[in-house]
Short mmCIF file of C-alpha atoms in Angstrom, two decimals:
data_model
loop_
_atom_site.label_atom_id
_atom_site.label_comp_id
_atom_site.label_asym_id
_atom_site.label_seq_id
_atom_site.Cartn_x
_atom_site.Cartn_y
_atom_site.Cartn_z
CA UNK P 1 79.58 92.01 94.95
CA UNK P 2 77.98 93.85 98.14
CA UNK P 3 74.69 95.84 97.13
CA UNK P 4 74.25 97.74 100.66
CA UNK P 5 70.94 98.03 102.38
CA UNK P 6 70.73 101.70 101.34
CA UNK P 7 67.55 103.66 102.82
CA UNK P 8 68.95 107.40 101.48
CA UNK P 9 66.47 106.67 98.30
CA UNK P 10 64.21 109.30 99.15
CA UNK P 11 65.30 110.91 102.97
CA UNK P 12 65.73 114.45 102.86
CA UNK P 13 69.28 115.08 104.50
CA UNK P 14 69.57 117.41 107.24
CA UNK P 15 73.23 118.30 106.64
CA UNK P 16 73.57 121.37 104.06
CA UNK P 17 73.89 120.93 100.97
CA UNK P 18 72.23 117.45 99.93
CA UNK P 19 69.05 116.82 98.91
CA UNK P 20 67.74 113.37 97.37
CA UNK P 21 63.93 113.53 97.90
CA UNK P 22 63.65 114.51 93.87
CA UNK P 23 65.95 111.27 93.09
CA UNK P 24 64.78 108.26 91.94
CA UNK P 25 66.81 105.39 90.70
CA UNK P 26 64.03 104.10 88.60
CA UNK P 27 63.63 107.53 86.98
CA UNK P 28 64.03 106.58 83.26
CA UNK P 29 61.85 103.58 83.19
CA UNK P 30 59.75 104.52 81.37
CA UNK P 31 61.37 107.83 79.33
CA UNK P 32 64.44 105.79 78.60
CA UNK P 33 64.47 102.15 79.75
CA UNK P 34 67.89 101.19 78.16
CA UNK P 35 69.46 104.12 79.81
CA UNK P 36 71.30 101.69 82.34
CA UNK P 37 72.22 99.11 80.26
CA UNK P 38 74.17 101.46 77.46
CA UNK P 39 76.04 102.97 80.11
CA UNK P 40 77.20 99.57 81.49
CA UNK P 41 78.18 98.42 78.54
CA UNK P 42 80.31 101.27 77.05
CA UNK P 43 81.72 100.90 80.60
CA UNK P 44 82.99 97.95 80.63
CA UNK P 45 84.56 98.38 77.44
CA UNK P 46 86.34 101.39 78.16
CA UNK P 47 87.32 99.43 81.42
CA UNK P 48 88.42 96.70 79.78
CA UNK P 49 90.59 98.01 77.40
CA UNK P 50 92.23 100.54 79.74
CA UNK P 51 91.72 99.54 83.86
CA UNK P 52 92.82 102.95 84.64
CA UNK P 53 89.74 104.41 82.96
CA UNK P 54 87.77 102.86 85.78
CA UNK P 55 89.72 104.88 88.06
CA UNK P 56 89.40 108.00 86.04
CA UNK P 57 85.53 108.00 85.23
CA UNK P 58 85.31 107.32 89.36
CA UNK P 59 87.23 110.40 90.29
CA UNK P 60 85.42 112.61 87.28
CA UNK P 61 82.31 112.28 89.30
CA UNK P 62 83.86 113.14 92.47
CA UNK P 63 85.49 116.20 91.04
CA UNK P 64 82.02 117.04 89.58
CA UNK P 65 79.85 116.91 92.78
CA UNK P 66 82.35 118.29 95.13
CA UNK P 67 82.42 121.90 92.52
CA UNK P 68 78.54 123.30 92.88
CA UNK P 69 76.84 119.74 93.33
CA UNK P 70 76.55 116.52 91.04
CA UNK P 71 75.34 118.90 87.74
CA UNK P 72 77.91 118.03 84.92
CA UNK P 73 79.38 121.65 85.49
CA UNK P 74 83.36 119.64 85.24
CA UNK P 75 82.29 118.58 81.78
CA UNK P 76 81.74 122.23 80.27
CA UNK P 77 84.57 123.73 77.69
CA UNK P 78 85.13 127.47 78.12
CA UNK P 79 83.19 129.51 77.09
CA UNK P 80 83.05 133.65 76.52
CA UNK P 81 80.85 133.93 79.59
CA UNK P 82 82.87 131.46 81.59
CA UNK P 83 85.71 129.90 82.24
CA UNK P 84 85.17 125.68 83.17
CA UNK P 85 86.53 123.85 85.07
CA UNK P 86 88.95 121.56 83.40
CA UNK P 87 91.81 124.32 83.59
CA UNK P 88 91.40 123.84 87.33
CA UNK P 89 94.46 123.18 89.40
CA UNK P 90 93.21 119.81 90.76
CA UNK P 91 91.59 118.96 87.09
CA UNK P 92 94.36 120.18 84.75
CA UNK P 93 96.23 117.93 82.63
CA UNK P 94 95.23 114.58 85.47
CA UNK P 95 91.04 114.91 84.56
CA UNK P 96 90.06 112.32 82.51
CA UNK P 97 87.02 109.77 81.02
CA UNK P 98 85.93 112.71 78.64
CA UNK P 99 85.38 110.91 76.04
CA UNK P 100 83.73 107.71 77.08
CA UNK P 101 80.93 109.89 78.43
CA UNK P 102 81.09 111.70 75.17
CA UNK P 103 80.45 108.15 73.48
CA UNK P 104 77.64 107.22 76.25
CA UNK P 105 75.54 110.67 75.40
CA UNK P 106 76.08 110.03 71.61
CA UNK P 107 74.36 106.50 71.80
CA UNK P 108 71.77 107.42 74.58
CA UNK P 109 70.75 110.53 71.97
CA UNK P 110 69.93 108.21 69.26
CA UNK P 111 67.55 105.93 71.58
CA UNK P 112 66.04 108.51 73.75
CA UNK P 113 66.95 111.86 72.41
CA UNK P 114 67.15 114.79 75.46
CA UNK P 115 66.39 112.75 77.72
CA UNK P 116 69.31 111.52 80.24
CA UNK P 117 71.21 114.22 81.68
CA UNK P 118 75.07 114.18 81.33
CA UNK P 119 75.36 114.17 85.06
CA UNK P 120 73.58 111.12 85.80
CA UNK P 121 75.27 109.94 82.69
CA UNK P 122 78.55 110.58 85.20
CA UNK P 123 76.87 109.45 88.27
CA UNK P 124 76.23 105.88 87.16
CA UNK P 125 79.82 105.39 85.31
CA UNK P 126 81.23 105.61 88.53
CA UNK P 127 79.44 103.01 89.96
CA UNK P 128 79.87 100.85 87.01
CA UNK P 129 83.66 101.52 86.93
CA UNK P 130 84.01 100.37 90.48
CA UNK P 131 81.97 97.24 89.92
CA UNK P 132 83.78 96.79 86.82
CA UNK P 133 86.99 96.35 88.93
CA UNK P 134 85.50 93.77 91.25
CA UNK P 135 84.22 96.69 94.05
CA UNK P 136 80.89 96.88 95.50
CA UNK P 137 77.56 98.24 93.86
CA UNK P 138 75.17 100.44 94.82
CA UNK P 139 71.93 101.71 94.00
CA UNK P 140 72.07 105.21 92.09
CA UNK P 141 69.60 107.59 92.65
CA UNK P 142 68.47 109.49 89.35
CA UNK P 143 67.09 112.60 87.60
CA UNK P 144 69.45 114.96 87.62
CA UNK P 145 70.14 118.07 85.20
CA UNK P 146 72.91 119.99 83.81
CA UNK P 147 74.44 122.96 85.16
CA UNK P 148 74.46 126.15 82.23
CA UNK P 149 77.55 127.15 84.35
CA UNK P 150 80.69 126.29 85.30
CA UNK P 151 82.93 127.35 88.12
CA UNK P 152 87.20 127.41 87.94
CA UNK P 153 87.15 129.26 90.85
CA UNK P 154 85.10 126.59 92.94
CA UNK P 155 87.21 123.92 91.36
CA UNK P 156 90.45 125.34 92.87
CA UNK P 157 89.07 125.75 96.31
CA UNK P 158 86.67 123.12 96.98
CA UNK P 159 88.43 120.28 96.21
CA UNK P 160 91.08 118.60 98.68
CA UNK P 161 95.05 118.05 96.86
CA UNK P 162 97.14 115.47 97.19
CA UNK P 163 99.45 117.51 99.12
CA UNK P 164 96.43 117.99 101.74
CA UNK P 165 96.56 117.90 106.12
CA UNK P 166 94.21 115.57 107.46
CA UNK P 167 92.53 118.33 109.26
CA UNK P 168 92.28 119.93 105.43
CA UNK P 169 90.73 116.67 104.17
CA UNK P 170 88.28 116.77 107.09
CA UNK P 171 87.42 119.97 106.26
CA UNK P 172 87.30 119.53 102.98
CA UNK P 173 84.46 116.56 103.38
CA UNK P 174 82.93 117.99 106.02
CA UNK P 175 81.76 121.26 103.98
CA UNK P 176 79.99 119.31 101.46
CA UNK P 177 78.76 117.04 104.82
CA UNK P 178 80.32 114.13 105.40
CA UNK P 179 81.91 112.75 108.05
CA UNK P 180 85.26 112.12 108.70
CA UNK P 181 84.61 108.55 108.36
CA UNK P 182 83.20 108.78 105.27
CA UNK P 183 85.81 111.30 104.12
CA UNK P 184 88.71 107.73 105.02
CA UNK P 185 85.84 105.66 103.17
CA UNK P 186 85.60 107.57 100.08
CA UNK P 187 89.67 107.87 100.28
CA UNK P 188 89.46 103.64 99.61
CA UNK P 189 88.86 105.09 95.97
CA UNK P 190 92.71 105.54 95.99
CA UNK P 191 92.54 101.72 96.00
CA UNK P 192 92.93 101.92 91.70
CA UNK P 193 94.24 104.17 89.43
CA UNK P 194 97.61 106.29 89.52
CA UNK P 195 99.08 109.42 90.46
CA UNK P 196 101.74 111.70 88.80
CA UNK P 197 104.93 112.11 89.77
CA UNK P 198 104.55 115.44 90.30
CA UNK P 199 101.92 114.85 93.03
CA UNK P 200 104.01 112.99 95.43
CA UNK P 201 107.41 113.96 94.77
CA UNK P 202 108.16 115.81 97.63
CA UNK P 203 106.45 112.64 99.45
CA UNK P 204 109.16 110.10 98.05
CA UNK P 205 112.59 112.51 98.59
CA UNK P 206 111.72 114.13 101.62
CA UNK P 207 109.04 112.66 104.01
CA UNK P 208 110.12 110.10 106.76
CA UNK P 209 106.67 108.80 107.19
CA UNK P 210 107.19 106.29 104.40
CA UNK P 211 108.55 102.96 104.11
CA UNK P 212 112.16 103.25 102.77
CA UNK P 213 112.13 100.53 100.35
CA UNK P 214 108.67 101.93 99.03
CA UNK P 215 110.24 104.94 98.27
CA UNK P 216 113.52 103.72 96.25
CA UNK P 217 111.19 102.29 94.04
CA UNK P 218 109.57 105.33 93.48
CA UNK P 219 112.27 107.03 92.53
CA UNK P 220 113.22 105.09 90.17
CA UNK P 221 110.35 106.78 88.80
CA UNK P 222 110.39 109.76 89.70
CA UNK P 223 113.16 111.86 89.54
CA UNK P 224 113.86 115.06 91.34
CA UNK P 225 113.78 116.53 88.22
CA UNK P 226 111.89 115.93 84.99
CA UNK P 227 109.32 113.08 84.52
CA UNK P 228 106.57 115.45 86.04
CA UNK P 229 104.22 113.05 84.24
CA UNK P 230 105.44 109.47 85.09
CA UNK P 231 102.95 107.54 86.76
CA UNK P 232 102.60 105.29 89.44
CA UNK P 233 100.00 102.93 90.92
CA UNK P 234 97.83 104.58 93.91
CA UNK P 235 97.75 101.10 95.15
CA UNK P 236 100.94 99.04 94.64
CA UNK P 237 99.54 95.92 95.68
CA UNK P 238 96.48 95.25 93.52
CA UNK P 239 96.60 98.76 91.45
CA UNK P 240 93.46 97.27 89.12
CA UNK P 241 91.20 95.54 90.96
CA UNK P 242 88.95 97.55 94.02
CA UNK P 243 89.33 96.25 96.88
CA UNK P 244 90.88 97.24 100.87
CA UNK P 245 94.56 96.89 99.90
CA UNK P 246 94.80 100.61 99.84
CA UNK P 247 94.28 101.02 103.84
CA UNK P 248 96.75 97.85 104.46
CA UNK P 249 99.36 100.18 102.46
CA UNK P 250 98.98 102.83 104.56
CA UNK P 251 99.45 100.80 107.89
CA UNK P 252 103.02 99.77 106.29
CA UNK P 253 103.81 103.67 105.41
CA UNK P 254 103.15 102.94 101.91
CA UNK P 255 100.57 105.69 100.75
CA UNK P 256 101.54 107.65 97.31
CA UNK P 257 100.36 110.32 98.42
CA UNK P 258 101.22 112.86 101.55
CA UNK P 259 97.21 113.39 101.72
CA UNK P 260 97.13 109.11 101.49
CA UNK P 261 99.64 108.94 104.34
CA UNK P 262 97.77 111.30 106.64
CA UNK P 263 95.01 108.90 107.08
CA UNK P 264 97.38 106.86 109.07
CA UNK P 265 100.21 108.79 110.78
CA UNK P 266 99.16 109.11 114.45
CA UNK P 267 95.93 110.63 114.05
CA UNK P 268 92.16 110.38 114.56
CA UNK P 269 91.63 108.43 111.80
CA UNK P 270 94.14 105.55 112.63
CA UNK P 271 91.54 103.43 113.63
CA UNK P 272 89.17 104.07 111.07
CA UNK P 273 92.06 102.30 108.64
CA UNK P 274 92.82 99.55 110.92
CA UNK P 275 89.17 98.80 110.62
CA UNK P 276 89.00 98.77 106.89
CA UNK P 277 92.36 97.10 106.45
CA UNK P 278 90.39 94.13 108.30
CA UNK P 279 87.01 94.08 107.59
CA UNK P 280 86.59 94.05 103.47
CA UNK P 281 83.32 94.18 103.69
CA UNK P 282 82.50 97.13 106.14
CA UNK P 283 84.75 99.12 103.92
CA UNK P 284 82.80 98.25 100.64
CA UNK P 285 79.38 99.02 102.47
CA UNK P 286 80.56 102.08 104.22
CA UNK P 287 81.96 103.11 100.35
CA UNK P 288 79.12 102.14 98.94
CA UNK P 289 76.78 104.42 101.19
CA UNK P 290 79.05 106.90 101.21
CA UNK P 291 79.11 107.23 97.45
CA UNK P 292 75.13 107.33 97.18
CA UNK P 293 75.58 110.45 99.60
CA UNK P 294 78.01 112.21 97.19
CA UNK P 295 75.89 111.50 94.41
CA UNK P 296 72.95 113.86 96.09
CA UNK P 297 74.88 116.60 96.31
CA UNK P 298 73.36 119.78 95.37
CA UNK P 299 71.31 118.08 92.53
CA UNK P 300 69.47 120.22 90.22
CA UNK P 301 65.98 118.68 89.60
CA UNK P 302 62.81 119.58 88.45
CA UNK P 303 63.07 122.31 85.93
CA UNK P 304 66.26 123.62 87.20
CA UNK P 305 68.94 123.64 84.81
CA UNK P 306 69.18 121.42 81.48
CA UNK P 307 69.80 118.19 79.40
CA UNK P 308 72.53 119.13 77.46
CA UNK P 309 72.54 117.27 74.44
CA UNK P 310 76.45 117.83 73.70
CA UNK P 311 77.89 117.68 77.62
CA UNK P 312 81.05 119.59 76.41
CA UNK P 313 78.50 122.79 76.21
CA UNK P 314 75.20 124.73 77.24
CA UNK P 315 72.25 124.22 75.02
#
């Protein structure tokens, strides 16, 4: 396990956007001391029983910071004021982890009653899922609060798809600031969990940037028709355990998805995966950093926003 050497604890940013000088990872020391250790637990139980989930409660909290900043706003049901973000096209019917942080904010309400916000709640399950699945840790910064609203509209624009140009992925990242480095680090995520059928279909019949035998046993699969929500392992090779496996794929042409494959296809970030696909531990470091960075965006602190107590709605 690689804890990284992470100075971001309390530097304000200067790219737009994040802001961590209000974040504190020892923030419920005293308020709620068993915070941390009810999280991990329920986290490695859900991870146990189902690896997937890991994979799931990892990309929940990047769907929630990249959609108005890391406030919980992915976890709000519809309401008659607004209209969440679950319905979103990159969230709908492929979001999940719902209701392991529903169980986590149950059992954290009984020990410390409105006191740990449901997007810290989301914050640290991601770093617990990854270490759960034999990635790298990190330190998480802490003290957000809850969004009262929710944006669809933000959901379907800010977020990249799987059927995404590089030069839309670096865009994507480098709106909410990150580099483009960072943007092929955070991709390493792709290292666990699966992807529908419907997400890299076209990928698998009609791309030529993809190994042949990779894609035969795809189809098998995946058919041309039907089977929308068949799944298949982001990472063929070790699909539940975290690890660098996901950039040697995509040296050999073997990246589920078109937006995987773009990372490596003649392009600017070539390199980038060659490094990763050799050096384990740069990878898990750069992750690690990078995934302290996303967790500062846009935080609501302070008396901004809420602590839900149900994170499903507003108080």
């Amino acid at each position: 396990m690689i804890i990284p050497n992470v100075k971001a604890c309390f530097m304000i940013f200067s790219f737009v956007g994040i802001v961590s000088a209000q974040l504190s990872p020892s923030f419920y020391s005293t308020t709620c001391p068993s915070a941390l250790s009810i999280i991990k637990t329920q986290i490695d139980s859900a991870v146990d029983t189902e690896a997937r989930m890991g994979a799931s409660l990892l990309r929940l909290h990047f769907h929630d910071c990249f959609v108005q900043g890391c406030d919980a706003s992915v976890l709000l049901d519809d309401t008659s004021s607004f209209t969440g973000e679950k319905t979103a096209g990159p969230n709908a019917g492929s979001l999940r982890g719902f209701d392991v942080i529903d169980t986590i904010k149950s059992q954290l309400e009984v020990s410390c009653p409105n006191i740990v916000s449901c997007a810290d709640i989301i914050a640290v399950a991601a770093r617990d899922s990854v270490v759960a699945l034999g990635g790298p840790s990190w330190i998480v910064q802490l003290g957000r609060r809850d969004s009262t609203t929710a944006s669809l509209s933000s959901a379907n624009s800010d977020l990249p798809g799987p059927d995404s140009d590089l030069s839309d992925l670096i865009t994507s990242f480098s709106n909410k600031g990150f580099t483009t480095k960072e943007m092929v680090a955070l991709s390493g995520s792709h290292t666990i969990g699966q992807g529908s059928c419907r997400f890299f279909r076209n990928r698998i019949y009609n791309e030529d940037n993809i190994d042949s035998e990779f894609a035969t046993s795809l189809q098998a699969n995946c058919p041309t028709t039907g089977g929308d929500n068949n799944l298949s392992p982001l990472d063929t090779t070790t699909p539940n355990t975290f690890d660098n496996s996901y950039y040697k794929n995509l040296q050999n042409q073997k990246g589920l998805f078109h937006s995987d494959q773009e990372l490596f296809n003649d392009g600017s970030t070539d390199s980038d995966v060659d490094e990763y696909s050799s050096n384990a531990s740069t990878f898990a470091t750069d992750f690690a950093n990078a995934m302290v960075k996303m967790g500062s965006l846009n935080p609501l602190t302070g008396t901004s926003g809420e602590i839900r107590i149900d994170c499903k709605f507003v108080n």
